[in-house]
Each structure stands twice: as structure tokens, then as C-alpha cells.
N, CA and C of each residue as an Amber inpcrd file, in Angstrom:
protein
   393
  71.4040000  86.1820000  94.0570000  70.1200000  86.4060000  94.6380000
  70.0750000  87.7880000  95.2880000  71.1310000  88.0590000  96.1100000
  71.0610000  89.7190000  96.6550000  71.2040000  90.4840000  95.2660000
  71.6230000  90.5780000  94.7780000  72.2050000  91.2340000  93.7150000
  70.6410000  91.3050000  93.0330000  70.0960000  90.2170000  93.0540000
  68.6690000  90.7810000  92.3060000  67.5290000  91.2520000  93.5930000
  67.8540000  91.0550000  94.6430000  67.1040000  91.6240000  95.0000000
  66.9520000  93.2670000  95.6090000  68.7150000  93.5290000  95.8400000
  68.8450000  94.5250000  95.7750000  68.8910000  95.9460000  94.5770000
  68.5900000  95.1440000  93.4220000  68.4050000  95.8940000  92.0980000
  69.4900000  96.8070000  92.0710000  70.9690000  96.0010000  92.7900000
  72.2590000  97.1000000  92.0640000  73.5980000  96.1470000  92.3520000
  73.7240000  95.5530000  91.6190000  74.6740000  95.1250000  91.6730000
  75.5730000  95.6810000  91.9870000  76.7840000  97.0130000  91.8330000
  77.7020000  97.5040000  91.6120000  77.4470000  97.5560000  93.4710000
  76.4950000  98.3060000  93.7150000  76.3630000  98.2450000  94.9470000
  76.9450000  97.1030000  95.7300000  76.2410000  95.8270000  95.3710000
  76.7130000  94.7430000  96.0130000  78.3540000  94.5180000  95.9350000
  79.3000000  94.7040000  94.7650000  80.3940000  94.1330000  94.8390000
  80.8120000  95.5680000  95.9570000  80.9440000  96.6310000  95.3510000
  81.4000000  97.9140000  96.5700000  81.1960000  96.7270000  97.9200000
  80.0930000  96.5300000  98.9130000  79.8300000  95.9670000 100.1270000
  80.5790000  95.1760000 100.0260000  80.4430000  93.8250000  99.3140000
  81.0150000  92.6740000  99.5610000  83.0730000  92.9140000  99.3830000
  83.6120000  94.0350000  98.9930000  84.9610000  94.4870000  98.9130000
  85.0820000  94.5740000 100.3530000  84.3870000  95.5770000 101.1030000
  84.6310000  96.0950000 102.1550000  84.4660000  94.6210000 103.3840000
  83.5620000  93.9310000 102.6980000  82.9780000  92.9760000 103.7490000
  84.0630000  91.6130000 103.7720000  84.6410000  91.6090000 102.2330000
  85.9580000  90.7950000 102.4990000  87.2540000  91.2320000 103.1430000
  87.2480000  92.5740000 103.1810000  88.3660000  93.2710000 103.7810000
  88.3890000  92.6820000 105.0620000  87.0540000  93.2620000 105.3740000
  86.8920000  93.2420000 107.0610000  86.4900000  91.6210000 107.7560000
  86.4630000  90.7760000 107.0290000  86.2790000  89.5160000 107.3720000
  87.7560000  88.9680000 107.3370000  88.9020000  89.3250000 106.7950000
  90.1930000  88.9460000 106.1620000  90.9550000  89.6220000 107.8740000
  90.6890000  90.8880000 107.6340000  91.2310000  91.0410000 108.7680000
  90.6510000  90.2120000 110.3720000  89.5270000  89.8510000 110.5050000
  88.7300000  89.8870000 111.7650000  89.9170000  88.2540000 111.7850000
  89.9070000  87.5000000 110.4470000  90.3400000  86.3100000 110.5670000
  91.8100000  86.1850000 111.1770000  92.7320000  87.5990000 110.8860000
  93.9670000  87.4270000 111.1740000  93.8830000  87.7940000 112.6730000
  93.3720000  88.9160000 113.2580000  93.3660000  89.0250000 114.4920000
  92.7870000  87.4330000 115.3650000  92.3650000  86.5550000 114.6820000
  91.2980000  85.7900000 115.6900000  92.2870000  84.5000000 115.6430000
  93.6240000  84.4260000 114.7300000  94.6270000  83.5070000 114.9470000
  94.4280000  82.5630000 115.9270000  94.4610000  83.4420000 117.3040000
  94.7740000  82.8590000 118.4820000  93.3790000  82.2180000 119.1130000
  92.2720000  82.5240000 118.9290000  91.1410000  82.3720000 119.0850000
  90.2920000  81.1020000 119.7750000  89.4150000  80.6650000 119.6000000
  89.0600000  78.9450000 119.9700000  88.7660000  78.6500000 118.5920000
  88.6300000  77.2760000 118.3310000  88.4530000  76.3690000 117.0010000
  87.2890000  77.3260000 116.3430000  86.7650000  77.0280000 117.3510000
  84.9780000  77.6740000 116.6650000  84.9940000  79.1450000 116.0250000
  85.7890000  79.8600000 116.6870000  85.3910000  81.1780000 116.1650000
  86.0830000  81.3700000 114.7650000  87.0220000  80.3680000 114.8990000
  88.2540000  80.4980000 113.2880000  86.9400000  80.0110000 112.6170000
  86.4340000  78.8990000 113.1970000  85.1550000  78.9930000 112.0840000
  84.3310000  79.4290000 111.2010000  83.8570000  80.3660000 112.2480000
  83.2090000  81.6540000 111.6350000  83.7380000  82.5450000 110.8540000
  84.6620000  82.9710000 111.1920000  85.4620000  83.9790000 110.3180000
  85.9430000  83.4870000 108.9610000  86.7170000  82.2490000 108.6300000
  86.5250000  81.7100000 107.6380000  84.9010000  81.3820000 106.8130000
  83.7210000  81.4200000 107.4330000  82.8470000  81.1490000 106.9730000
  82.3350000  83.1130000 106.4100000  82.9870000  83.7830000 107.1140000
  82.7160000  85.1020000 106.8390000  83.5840000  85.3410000 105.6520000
  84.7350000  85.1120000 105.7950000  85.5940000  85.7020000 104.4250000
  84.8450000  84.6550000 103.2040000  84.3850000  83.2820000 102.9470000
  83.7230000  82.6380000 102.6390000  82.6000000  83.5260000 101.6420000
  81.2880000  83.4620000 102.6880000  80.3150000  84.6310000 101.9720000
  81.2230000  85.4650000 101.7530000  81.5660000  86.6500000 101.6360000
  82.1700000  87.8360000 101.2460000  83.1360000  87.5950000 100.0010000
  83.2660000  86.9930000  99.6550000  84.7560000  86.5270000  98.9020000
  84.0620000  85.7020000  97.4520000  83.5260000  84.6750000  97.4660000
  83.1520000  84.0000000  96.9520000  82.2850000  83.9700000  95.8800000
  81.2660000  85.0180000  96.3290000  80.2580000  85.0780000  95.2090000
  79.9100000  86.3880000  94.5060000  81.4030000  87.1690000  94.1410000
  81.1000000  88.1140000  93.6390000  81.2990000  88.2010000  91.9490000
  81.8970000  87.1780000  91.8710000  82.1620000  86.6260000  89.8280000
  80.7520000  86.8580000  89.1350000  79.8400000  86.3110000  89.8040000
  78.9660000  86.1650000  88.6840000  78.4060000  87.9430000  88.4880000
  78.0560000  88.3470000  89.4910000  77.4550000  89.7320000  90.1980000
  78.6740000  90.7610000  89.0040000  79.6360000  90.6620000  88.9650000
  80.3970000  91.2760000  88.3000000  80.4990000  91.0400000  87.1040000
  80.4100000  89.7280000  86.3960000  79.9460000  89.3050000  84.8220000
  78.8960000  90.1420000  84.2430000  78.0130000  90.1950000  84.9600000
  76.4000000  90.6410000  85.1350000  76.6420000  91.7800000  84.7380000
  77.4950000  92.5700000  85.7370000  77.4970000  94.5200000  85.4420000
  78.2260000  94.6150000  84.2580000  79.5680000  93.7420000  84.3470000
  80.4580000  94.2610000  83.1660000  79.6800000  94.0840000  81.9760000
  78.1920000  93.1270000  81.4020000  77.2770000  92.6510000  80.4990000
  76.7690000  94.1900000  80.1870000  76.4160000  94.1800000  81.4530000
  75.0910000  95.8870000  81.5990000  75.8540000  97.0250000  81.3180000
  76.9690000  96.9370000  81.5930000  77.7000000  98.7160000  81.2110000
  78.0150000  98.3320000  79.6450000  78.6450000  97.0730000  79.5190000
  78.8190000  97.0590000  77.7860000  78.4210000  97.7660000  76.3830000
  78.7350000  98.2570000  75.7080000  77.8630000  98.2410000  74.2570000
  77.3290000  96.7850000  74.0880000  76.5490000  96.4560000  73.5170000
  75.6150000  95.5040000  73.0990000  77.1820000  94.6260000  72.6390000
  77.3250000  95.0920000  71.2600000  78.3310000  94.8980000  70.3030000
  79.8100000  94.1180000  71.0510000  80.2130000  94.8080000  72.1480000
  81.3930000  94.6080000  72.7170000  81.1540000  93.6380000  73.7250000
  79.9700000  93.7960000  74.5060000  79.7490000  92.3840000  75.7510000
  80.5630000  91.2370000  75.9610000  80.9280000  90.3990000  74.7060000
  82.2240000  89.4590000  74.4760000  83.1580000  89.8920000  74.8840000
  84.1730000  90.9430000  74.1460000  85.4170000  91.4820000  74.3130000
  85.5670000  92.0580000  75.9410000  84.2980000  92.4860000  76.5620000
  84.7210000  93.3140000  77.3080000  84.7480000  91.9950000  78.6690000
  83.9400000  91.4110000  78.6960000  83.8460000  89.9750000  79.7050000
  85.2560000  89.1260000  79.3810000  85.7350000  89.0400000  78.2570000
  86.9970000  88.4190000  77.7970000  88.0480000  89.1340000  78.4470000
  88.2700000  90.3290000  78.5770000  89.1980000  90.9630000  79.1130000
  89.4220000  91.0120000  80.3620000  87.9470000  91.4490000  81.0580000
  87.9250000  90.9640000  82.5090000  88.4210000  89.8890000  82.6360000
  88.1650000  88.8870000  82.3590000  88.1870000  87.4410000  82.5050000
  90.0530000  87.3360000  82.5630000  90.3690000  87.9640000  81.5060000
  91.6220000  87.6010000  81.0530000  92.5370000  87.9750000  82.5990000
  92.3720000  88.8600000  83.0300000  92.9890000  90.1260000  84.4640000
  92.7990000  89.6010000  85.1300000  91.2520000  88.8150000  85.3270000
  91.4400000  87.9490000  86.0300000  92.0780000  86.3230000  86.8560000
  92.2630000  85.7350000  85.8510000  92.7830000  84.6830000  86.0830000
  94.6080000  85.3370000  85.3620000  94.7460000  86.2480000  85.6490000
  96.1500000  86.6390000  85.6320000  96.3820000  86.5880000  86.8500000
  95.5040000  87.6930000  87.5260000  95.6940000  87.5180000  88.7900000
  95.0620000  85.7240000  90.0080000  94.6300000  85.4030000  89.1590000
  94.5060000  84.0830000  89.6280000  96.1130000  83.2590000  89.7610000
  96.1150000  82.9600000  88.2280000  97.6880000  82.7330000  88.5300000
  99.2920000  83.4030000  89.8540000  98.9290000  84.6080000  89.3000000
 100.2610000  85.5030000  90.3090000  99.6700000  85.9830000  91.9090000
  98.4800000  85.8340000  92.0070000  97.8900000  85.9800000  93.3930000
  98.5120000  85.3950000  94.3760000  98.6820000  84.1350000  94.3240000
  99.0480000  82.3580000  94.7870000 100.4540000  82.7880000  95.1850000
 101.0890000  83.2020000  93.9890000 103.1690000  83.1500000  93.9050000
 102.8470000  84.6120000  94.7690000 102.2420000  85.9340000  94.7620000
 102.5370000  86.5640000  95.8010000 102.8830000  87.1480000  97.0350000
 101.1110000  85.6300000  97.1750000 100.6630000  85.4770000  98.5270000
 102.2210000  84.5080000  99.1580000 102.6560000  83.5070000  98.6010000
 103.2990000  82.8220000  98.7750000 104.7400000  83.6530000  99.0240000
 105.3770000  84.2830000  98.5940000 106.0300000  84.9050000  98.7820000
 106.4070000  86.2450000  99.7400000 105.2060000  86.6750000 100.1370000
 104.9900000  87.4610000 101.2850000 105.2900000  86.5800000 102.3280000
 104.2800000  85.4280000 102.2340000 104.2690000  84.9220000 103.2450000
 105.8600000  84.2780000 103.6420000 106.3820000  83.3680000 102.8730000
 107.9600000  83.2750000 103.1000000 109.1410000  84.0760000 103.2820000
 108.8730000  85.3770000 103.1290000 109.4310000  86.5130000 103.4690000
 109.4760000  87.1550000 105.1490000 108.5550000  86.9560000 105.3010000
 107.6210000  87.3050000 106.3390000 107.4360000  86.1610000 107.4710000
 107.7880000  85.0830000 107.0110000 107.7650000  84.0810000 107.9180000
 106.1510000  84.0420000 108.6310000 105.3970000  84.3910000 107.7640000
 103.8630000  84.3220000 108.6180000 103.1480000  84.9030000 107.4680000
 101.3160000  84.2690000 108.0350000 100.5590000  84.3340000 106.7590000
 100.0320000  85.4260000 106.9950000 100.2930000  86.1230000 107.9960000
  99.4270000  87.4820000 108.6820000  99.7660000  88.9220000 107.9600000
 100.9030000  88.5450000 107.2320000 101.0980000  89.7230000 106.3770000
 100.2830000  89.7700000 104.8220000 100.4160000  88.3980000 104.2970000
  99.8460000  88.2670000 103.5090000  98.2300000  88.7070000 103.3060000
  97.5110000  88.0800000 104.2290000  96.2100000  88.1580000 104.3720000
  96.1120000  89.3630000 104.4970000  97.0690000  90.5230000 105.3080000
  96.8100000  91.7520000 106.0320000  96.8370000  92.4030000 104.6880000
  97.7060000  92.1080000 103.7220000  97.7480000  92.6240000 102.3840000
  96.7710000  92.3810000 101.2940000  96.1920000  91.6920000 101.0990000
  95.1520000  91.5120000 100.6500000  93.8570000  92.4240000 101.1520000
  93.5390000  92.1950000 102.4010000  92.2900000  92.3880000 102.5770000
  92.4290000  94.3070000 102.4850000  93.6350000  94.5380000 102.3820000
  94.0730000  96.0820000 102.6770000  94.0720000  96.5990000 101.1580000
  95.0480000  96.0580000  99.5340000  93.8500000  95.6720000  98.5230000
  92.8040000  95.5930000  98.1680000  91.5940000  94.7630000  99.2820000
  90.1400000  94.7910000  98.5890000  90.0780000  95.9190000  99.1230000
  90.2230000  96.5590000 100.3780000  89.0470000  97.5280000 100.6740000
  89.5290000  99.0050000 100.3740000  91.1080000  98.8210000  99.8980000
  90.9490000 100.1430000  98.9750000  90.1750000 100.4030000  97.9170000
  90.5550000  99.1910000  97.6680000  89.7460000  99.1630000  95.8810000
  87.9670000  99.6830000  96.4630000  87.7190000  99.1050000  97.3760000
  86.3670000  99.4130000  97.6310000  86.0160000 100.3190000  98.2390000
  86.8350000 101.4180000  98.7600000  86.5510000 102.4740000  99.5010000
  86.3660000 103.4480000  97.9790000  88.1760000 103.2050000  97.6620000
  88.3150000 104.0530000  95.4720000  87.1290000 104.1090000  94.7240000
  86.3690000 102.5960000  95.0810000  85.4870000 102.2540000  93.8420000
  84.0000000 102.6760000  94.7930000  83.8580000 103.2230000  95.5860000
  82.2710000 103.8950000  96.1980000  82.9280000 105.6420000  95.9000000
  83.8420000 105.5420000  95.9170000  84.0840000 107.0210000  96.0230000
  83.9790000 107.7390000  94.6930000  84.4220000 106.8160000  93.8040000
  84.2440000 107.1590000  92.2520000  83.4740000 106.9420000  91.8650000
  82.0220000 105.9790000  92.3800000  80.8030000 106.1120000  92.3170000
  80.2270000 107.3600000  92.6030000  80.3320000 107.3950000  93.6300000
  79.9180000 108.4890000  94.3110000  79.9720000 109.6940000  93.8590000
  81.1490000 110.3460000  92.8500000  81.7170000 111.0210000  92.0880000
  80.9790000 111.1930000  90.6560000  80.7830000 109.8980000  90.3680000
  80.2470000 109.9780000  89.0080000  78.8120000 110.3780000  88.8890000
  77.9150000 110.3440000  90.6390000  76.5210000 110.1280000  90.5780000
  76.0460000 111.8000000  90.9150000  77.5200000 112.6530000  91.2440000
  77.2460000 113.7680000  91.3450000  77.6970000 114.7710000  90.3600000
  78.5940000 114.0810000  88.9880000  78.2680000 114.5460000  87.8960000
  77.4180000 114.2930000  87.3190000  76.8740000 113.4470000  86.9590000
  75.9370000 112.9850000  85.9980000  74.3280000 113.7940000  86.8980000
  74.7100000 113.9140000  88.3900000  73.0370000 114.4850000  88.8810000
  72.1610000 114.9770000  88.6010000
């Protein structure tokens, strides 16, 4: 629904990177917190996290050749649930390393929002070649 109403998707996943970053972290600092506020913050990484699959099907459709749309959603798809699979054994392994989930999470959300700082910046890049 944002995604159509904001008429840019790419836009939206960029935000929602940064917005899972920063919800990932707010969650690890708030450990110690009251019940309620873990609430929230899980309800924040929640929105942010959650509904960016389809929003990203969508673009990878729109940048496609007509012709390729299959192959190129297949491939995504494929990277993806790679990392679906080895995400889990990572996370898991940080975390047993580490004796705490605070590294894990800290690693992740430090992941999305490179990727999302990289991926506005190379936007950003591309919108001042192409200008």
C-alpha cells in the first residue's frame, strides 16, 4: 500500500533497510527495558522487516526485460531463501560464540543499513548520471 502510494518503490525498500536497522538496534539497547517497551520495538522491527518481499518482487518485475521477468525473480528468489536457510545457522552461531543475542542482532541490523546507506548512495549516483 505505501509502495503504491508513494509511487517508488525502490524508495520504500532504501527506508524500510534503514528503518529495520534502526528498529534492530533500538531493540538491542531496550534489553533491559519494561515488558511494554520490548513491545514496541519488536512491533517496530515487525513493520520494517516484514513487508518488503512483495515491494521488491514488484521492482525486480519493473527493472526486468519483459522476456527475463521469470529468470530474474527466480534468481532473486533463489539468494534469497539461501540466505533464508544460512541466516538462522549464522545468527545461531554468533550468537553461541558470543554467548548473547546482542551481537547477532547488532550484526544484522549493521548489514541492513549498510546495504541501505550503499543502496541510496548508488541511487543517488545513478540519478546524477543519467540527469
Amino acid at each position: 500500500w505505501l509502495a503504491d502510494r508513494l509511487g517508488r518503490g525502490l524508495l520504500l525498500l532504501y527506508l524500510l533497510s534503514l528503518g529495520t536497522s534502526a528498529a534492530l538496534m533500538l531493540l538491542v539497547w531496550s534489553a533491559t527495558a519494561p515488558s511494554a517497551w520490548i513491545y514496541v520495538c519488536v512491533a517496530l522491527v515487525g513493520a520494517t522487516s516484514m513487508g518488503w518481499n512483495g515491494v521488491y518482487m514488484a521492482e525486480l518485475a519493473r527493472l526486468a526485460p519483459p522476456a527475463l521477468i521469470g529468470d530474474v525473480t527466480s534468481a532473486a528468489n533463489l539468494f534469497g531463501f539461501v540466505g533464508s536457510v544460512c541466516g538462522p545457522v549464522a545468527f545461531a552461531v554468533i550468537a553461541s560464540r558470543t554467548a548473547s543475542f546482542d551481537w547477532s542482532f547488532v550484526l544484522i541490523a549493521a548489514q541492513v543499513g549498510v546495504f541501505g546507506i550503499f543502496a541510496i548512495w548508488r541511487h543517488g549516483r545513478s540519478d546524477v548520471a543519467n540527469g
